[in-house]
Short mmCIF file of C-alpha atoms in Angstrom, two decimals:
data_model
loop_
_atom_site.label_atom_id
_atom_site.label_comp_id
_atom_site.label_asym_id
_atom_site.label_seq_id
_atom_site.Cartn_x
_atom_site.Cartn_y
_atom_site.Cartn_z
CA MET A 1 78.03 69.46 121.10
CA GLN A 2 79.84 70.79 118.37
CA THR A 3 82.26 73.32 119.08
CA THR A 4 84.21 75.92 116.67
CA PRO A 5 87.88 74.79 116.39
CA GLU A 6 89.73 77.06 118.02
CA ILE A 7 92.00 77.69 115.03
CA VAL A 8 93.60 81.01 116.19
CA ASP A 9 94.91 81.51 119.38
CA ARG A 10 93.23 85.13 120.49
CA LYS A 11 95.32 85.58 123.46
CA SER A 12 98.41 85.73 121.43
CA LEU A 13 96.79 87.37 118.57
CA SER A 14 95.90 89.99 121.13
CA LEU A 15 99.16 90.56 122.50
CA HIS A 16 100.79 91.13 119.10
CA ARG A 17 98.61 93.67 118.22
CA SER A 18 99.00 95.23 121.37
CA ARG A 19 102.93 95.71 120.47
CA ALA A 20 101.71 96.89 116.88
CA ASP A 21 103.43 99.85 115.51
CA ARG A 22 100.21 102.48 114.95
CA ASN A 23 102.64 104.79 113.31
CA LYS A 24 104.65 102.68 110.67
CA GLY A 25 102.40 99.91 110.50
CA MET A 26 99.88 100.83 109.57
CA PHE A 27 99.81 101.61 105.70
CA LEU A 28 97.49 98.47 104.84
CA GLN A 29 95.16 99.01 106.83
CA LYS A 30 95.03 102.56 105.70
CA LEU A 31 95.19 101.52 102.11
CA ALA A 32 92.21 99.52 102.59
CA PHE A 33 89.65 102.31 104.29
CA ASP A 34 90.48 104.65 101.25
CA ASP A 35 89.47 101.71 99.41
CA VAL A 36 86.48 101.50 101.13
CA GLN A 37 85.72 105.06 101.22
CA ASP A 38 85.98 105.07 97.15
CA ARG A 39 83.58 102.48 97.31
CA LEU A 40 81.25 103.68 99.73
CA SER A 41 81.15 107.30 97.29
CA LEU A 42 79.51 105.19 94.77
CA VAL A 43 76.87 104.35 96.43
CA ASN A 44 74.06 106.29 96.16
CA ARG A 45 73.16 106.21 100.13
CA ASP A 46 73.77 108.49 103.15
CA PHE A 47 74.93 106.11 106.16
CA THR A 48 74.13 107.84 109.37
CA ASN A 49 74.96 104.59 111.97
CA VAL A 50 77.58 102.74 111.37
CA ALA A 51 79.60 100.51 113.11
CA VAL A 52 83.53 99.19 112.53
CA VAL A 53 84.66 96.21 113.27
CA SER A 54 88.59 96.28 113.88
CA PRO A 55 91.28 95.85 116.38
CA PHE A 56 92.82 99.64 115.25
CA PRO A 57 90.11 102.06 115.61
CA GLU A 58 91.70 104.74 115.80
CA VAL A 59 92.80 103.95 111.92
CA TRP A 60 88.88 103.15 111.15
CA ALA A 61 87.40 106.38 113.07
CA ALA A 62 88.95 108.61 110.58
CA ILE A 63 86.36 107.72 107.69
CA PHE A 64 83.57 107.89 110.39
CA PRO A 65 84.00 109.70 113.25
CA ASN A 66 81.38 109.16 114.93
CA ALA A 67 81.04 105.39 114.01
CA ARG A 68 80.59 102.68 116.57
CA VAL A 69 83.95 100.52 116.59
CA VAL A 70 83.92 97.58 118.25
CA PRO A 71 86.58 94.62 118.47
CA ASP A 72 86.63 91.66 116.73
CA THR A 73 85.75 89.45 119.54
CA ASP A 74 83.95 86.25 118.83
CA LEU A 75 80.64 87.80 119.99
CA LEU A 76 80.58 91.17 118.61
CA ASP A 77 79.44 94.05 120.69
CA LEU A 78 76.46 94.88 118.25
CA GLU A 79 73.13 96.08 118.91
CA PRO A 80 70.66 93.70 116.11
CA LYS A 81 69.02 95.74 113.66
CA SER A 82 70.59 99.28 114.84
CA PHE A 83 72.73 100.30 111.76
CA ASP A 84 72.44 101.04 107.73
CA LEU A 85 76.34 100.59 107.43
CA VAL A 86 78.37 97.76 109.34
CA ILE A 87 82.16 97.46 108.30
CA HIS A 88 84.38 94.50 108.88
CA ALA A 89 87.68 95.93 108.56
CA LEU A 90 90.47 93.94 107.82
CA CYS A 91 90.47 91.13 110.35
CA LEU A 92 87.89 88.35 109.09
CA HIS A 93 91.14 86.31 108.45
CA TRP A 94 91.79 86.21 112.07
CA ALA A 95 87.98 84.80 113.13
CA ASN A 96 87.81 81.46 114.52
CA ASP A 97 84.15 81.35 112.47
CA PRO A 98 83.92 83.89 109.99
CA VAL A 99 80.51 83.23 108.87
CA GLY A 100 79.10 83.58 112.36
CA GLN A 101 81.08 87.32 112.09
CA ILE A 102 79.09 87.81 109.15
CA ILE A 103 75.69 86.38 110.15
CA GLN A 104 76.53 88.72 113.33
CA CYS A 105 76.68 91.94 111.18
CA HIS A 106 73.56 90.88 109.23
CA ARG A 107 72.25 91.11 112.73
CA ALA A 108 72.80 94.28 113.31
CA LEU A 109 72.04 95.50 110.32
CA LYS A 110 68.24 97.11 109.65
CA SER A 111 66.34 96.47 107.08
CA ASP A 112 68.54 97.08 103.48
CA GLY A 113 71.35 98.12 105.51
CA LEU A 114 74.62 97.40 103.65
CA PHE A 115 77.95 94.80 105.02
CA MET A 116 80.85 95.84 103.62
CA CYS A 117 84.16 93.27 104.40
CA VAL A 118 87.57 93.75 103.43
CA THR A 119 90.23 91.18 104.46
CA PHE A 120 92.96 89.10 103.18
CA GLY A 121 92.59 86.44 100.57
CA GLY A 122 94.06 83.23 99.51
CA GLN A 123 97.32 85.19 97.64
CA THR A 124 98.59 87.06 100.84
CA LEU A 125 102.12 86.36 101.29
CA THR A 126 102.41 82.85 98.71
CA GLU A 127 105.90 84.00 98.50
CA LEU A 128 106.89 83.83 102.44
CA ARG A 129 104.38 80.78 102.71
CA ALA A 130 106.29 78.86 99.82
CA ALA A 131 110.01 79.76 101.00
CA LEU A 132 109.22 78.99 104.89
CA GLY A 133 107.22 75.42 103.68
CA GLN A 134 110.03 74.32 101.55
CA ALA A 135 112.75 75.39 104.23
CA GLU A 136 111.15 73.89 107.24
CA SER A 137 110.39 70.86 104.95
CA GLU A 138 114.28 70.46 103.86
CA GLU A 139 115.65 71.58 107.16
CA ARG A 140 113.41 69.70 109.49
CA ASN A 141 111.73 66.94 107.08
CA GLY A 142 108.13 68.40 108.60
CA LEU A 143 105.45 71.50 108.09
CA SER A 144 104.14 74.03 111.00
CA PRO A 145 101.29 76.39 110.58
CA ARG A 146 103.21 79.68 110.44
CA VAL A 147 100.98 81.60 107.99
CA VAL A 148 97.01 82.14 109.02
CA PRO A 149 94.58 80.42 106.23
CA MET A 150 93.24 82.79 104.13
CA GLY A 151 90.19 82.09 101.81
CA GLU A 152 90.38 82.01 97.71
CA ILE A 153 87.59 84.58 96.56
CA ARG A 154 85.21 82.40 95.69
CA ASP A 155 84.90 80.98 98.71
CA LEU A 156 84.71 83.94 100.61
CA GLY A 157 82.03 85.31 98.41
CA ALA A 158 80.16 82.10 99.36
CA LEU A 159 79.92 83.33 103.10
CA LEU A 160 77.68 86.22 102.26
CA GLN A 161 75.09 83.99 100.65
CA ARG A 162 75.29 81.62 104.03
CA ALA A 163 75.08 84.63 105.96
CA GLY A 164 71.84 85.60 104.48
CA LEU A 165 72.98 88.90 102.67
CA ALA A 166 71.27 89.73 99.37
CA LEU A 167 72.56 91.28 95.99
CA PRO A 168 76.28 89.69 97.01
CA VAL A 169 79.63 90.69 95.27
CA ALA A 170 83.03 90.29 95.70
CA ASP A 171 86.19 91.29 94.28
CA SER A 172 89.76 91.53 94.88
CA VAL A 173 92.69 94.23 94.93
CA PRO A 174 95.84 92.27 94.51
CA MET A 175 98.97 94.68 95.50
CA LYS A 176 102.77 93.87 95.43
CA VAL A 177 105.07 95.24 97.63
CA THR A 178 109.18 95.14 97.95
CA TYR A 179 111.50 94.80 101.10
CA LYS A 180 114.88 95.15 100.99
CA THR A 181 115.34 91.25 102.58
CA PRO A 182 113.01 89.00 103.85
CA TRP A 183 113.71 89.94 107.29
CA HIS A 184 112.56 93.51 106.91
CA LEU A 185 109.14 92.13 105.79
CA MET A 186 108.86 89.89 108.89
CA LYS A 187 109.66 93.50 111.00
CA ASP A 188 106.72 94.89 108.82
CA LEU A 189 104.61 92.06 110.16
CA ARG A 190 105.46 92.45 113.63
CA ALA A 191 104.73 96.14 112.85
CA MET A 192 100.88 95.47 111.51
CA GLY A 193 100.19 92.91 114.33
CA GLU A 194 99.88 89.87 111.72
CA THR A 195 102.34 87.41 112.89
CA ASN A 196 101.84 84.01 114.21
CA ALA A 197 98.98 83.40 116.27
CA LEU A 198 97.83 80.05 115.48
CA SER A 199 96.90 77.77 118.29
CA GLY A 200 98.50 75.07 116.44
CA ARG A 201 102.44 77.03 116.15
CA LEU A 202 105.36 75.31 117.14
CA ARG A 203 105.36 76.15 121.19
CA HIS A 204 109.13 76.00 121.06
CA PRO A 205 112.04 78.07 118.95
CA THR A 206 112.59 77.08 115.36
CA GLY A 207 116.12 77.83 115.22
CA LYS A 208 117.89 80.23 113.19
CA THR A 209 119.03 77.38 109.89
CA VAL A 210 115.26 77.62 108.80
CA PHE A 211 115.04 80.97 108.73
CA LEU A 212 118.05 81.73 106.94
CA LYS A 213 117.10 79.14 104.41
CA ALA A 214 113.97 80.50 104.39
CA ALA A 215 115.58 83.86 103.44
CA SER A 216 117.74 82.14 100.68
CA LEU A 217 114.98 80.55 99.40
CA TYR A 218 112.78 83.84 99.02
CA GLU A 219 115.37 86.10 97.82
CA SER A 220 116.58 83.33 95.12
CA GLU A 221 113.01 82.23 93.97
CA PHE A 222 111.73 85.53 94.17
CA GLY A 223 114.69 88.31 94.32
CA GLU A 224 113.32 91.30 91.80
CA ASP A 225 116.44 93.81 91.11
CA GLY A 226 118.01 93.02 94.32
CA ARG A 227 114.62 93.22 96.62
CA ILE A 228 112.30 90.57 97.11
CA PRO A 229 108.49 91.11 96.59
CA ALA A 230 105.50 90.35 99.11
CA THR A 231 102.00 89.70 97.49
CA PHE A 232 98.61 91.30 99.77
CA GLU A 233 95.49 90.36 98.20
CA LEU A 234 92.52 92.62 99.55
CA VAL A 235 89.39 90.82 99.31
CA PHE A 236 86.08 93.81 99.45
CA LEU A 237 82.89 91.54 100.18
CA THR A 238 79.72 93.85 99.79
CA GLY A 239 76.38 92.37 100.58
CA TRP A 240 72.43 93.98 101.48
CA ALA A 241 70.41 93.10 104.48
CA PRO A 242 67.48 91.74 102.99
CA ASP A 243 64.40 94.37 101.84
CA GLU A 244 61.14 94.56 99.35
CA SER A 245 62.78 97.17 97.91
CA GLN A 246 65.64 95.26 96.45
CA PRO A 247 65.70 93.97 93.02
CA LYS A 248 64.75 90.29 92.46
CA PRO A 249 65.87 88.17 89.75
CA LEU A 250 62.89 87.03 87.21
CA ARG A 251 61.65 83.50 87.17
CA PRO A 252 63.25 81.63 84.38
CA GLY A 253 61.25 81.63 81.08
CA SER A 254 59.57 84.59 82.65
CA ALA A 255 60.43 87.50 79.68
CA SER A 256 57.88 88.91 77.74
CA THR A 257 60.19 90.23 74.78
CA ARG A 258 62.57 88.36 72.94
CA LEU A 259 66.64 89.43 72.80
CA ALA A 260 66.80 89.36 69.62
CA GLU A 261 64.02 92.11 69.34
CA ALA A 262 65.81 94.01 72.34
CA LEU A 263 68.94 94.48 70.38
CA GLY A 264 67.28 94.96 66.86
CA ALA A 265 69.56 91.44 66.06
CA VAL A 266 68.52 88.89 63.13
CA GLU A 267 67.69 85.65 64.75
CA THR A 268 68.82 82.82 63.00
CA PRO A 269 67.07 79.45 63.69
CA LEU A 270 69.93 76.55 64.33
CA LYS A 271 69.29 73.29 62.39
CA ASP A 272 68.20 70.21 64.03
#
């Protein structure tokens, strides 16, 4: 029987999250929920039964104090057809089965319920990945998994359709955070609970030479005005549980009015 590859070591991930700094390490979580809140304000709908999938419930409970907040375990603790809004909150990148997570959220939605996900996209930490990869290649003649793989926006958007959601939309918000040194960035990643928890990671100490080389490369290749940038791409995915009331695309060729007539334009036939 085929099983989902265990890309993420969930035990290590839980340990890293338990050590996260709930005061200083949650700034990206808070930026994400501010953006989610802004997007929901544009939806002409009152949501009364809300579920949030998050490893940091104290952050997301600020939006919906009465929401059901559940951890992002492989099997989500959500009852079928029980919610009119499900938010998957900045943790899909740690899922061994991302589409399975979205399918479970879909099943938890009532008809015409809204699914919204915010996750890190493929441009996240591009500078750190490049510096670490070059340093390890030069110092150790090889590469090891160090940053969790994150999907590009097109691939992430396709997950909505695979999960059977209607009216899928995907967009991204890139942001750049600057740090004094790469060491300050790594300290922040630990405070976020976002350090390496990949199953295929090295199980022995890397050694200082790789990290010193990576820090030097980071500063020389990406440094700006005495600081180093770190890119974080937040990808937002939205989709609706299918319902008969939702608009549906028309069959090709079924239009009853010509486009030129609708626009009030003169139609000029092309020569053969």
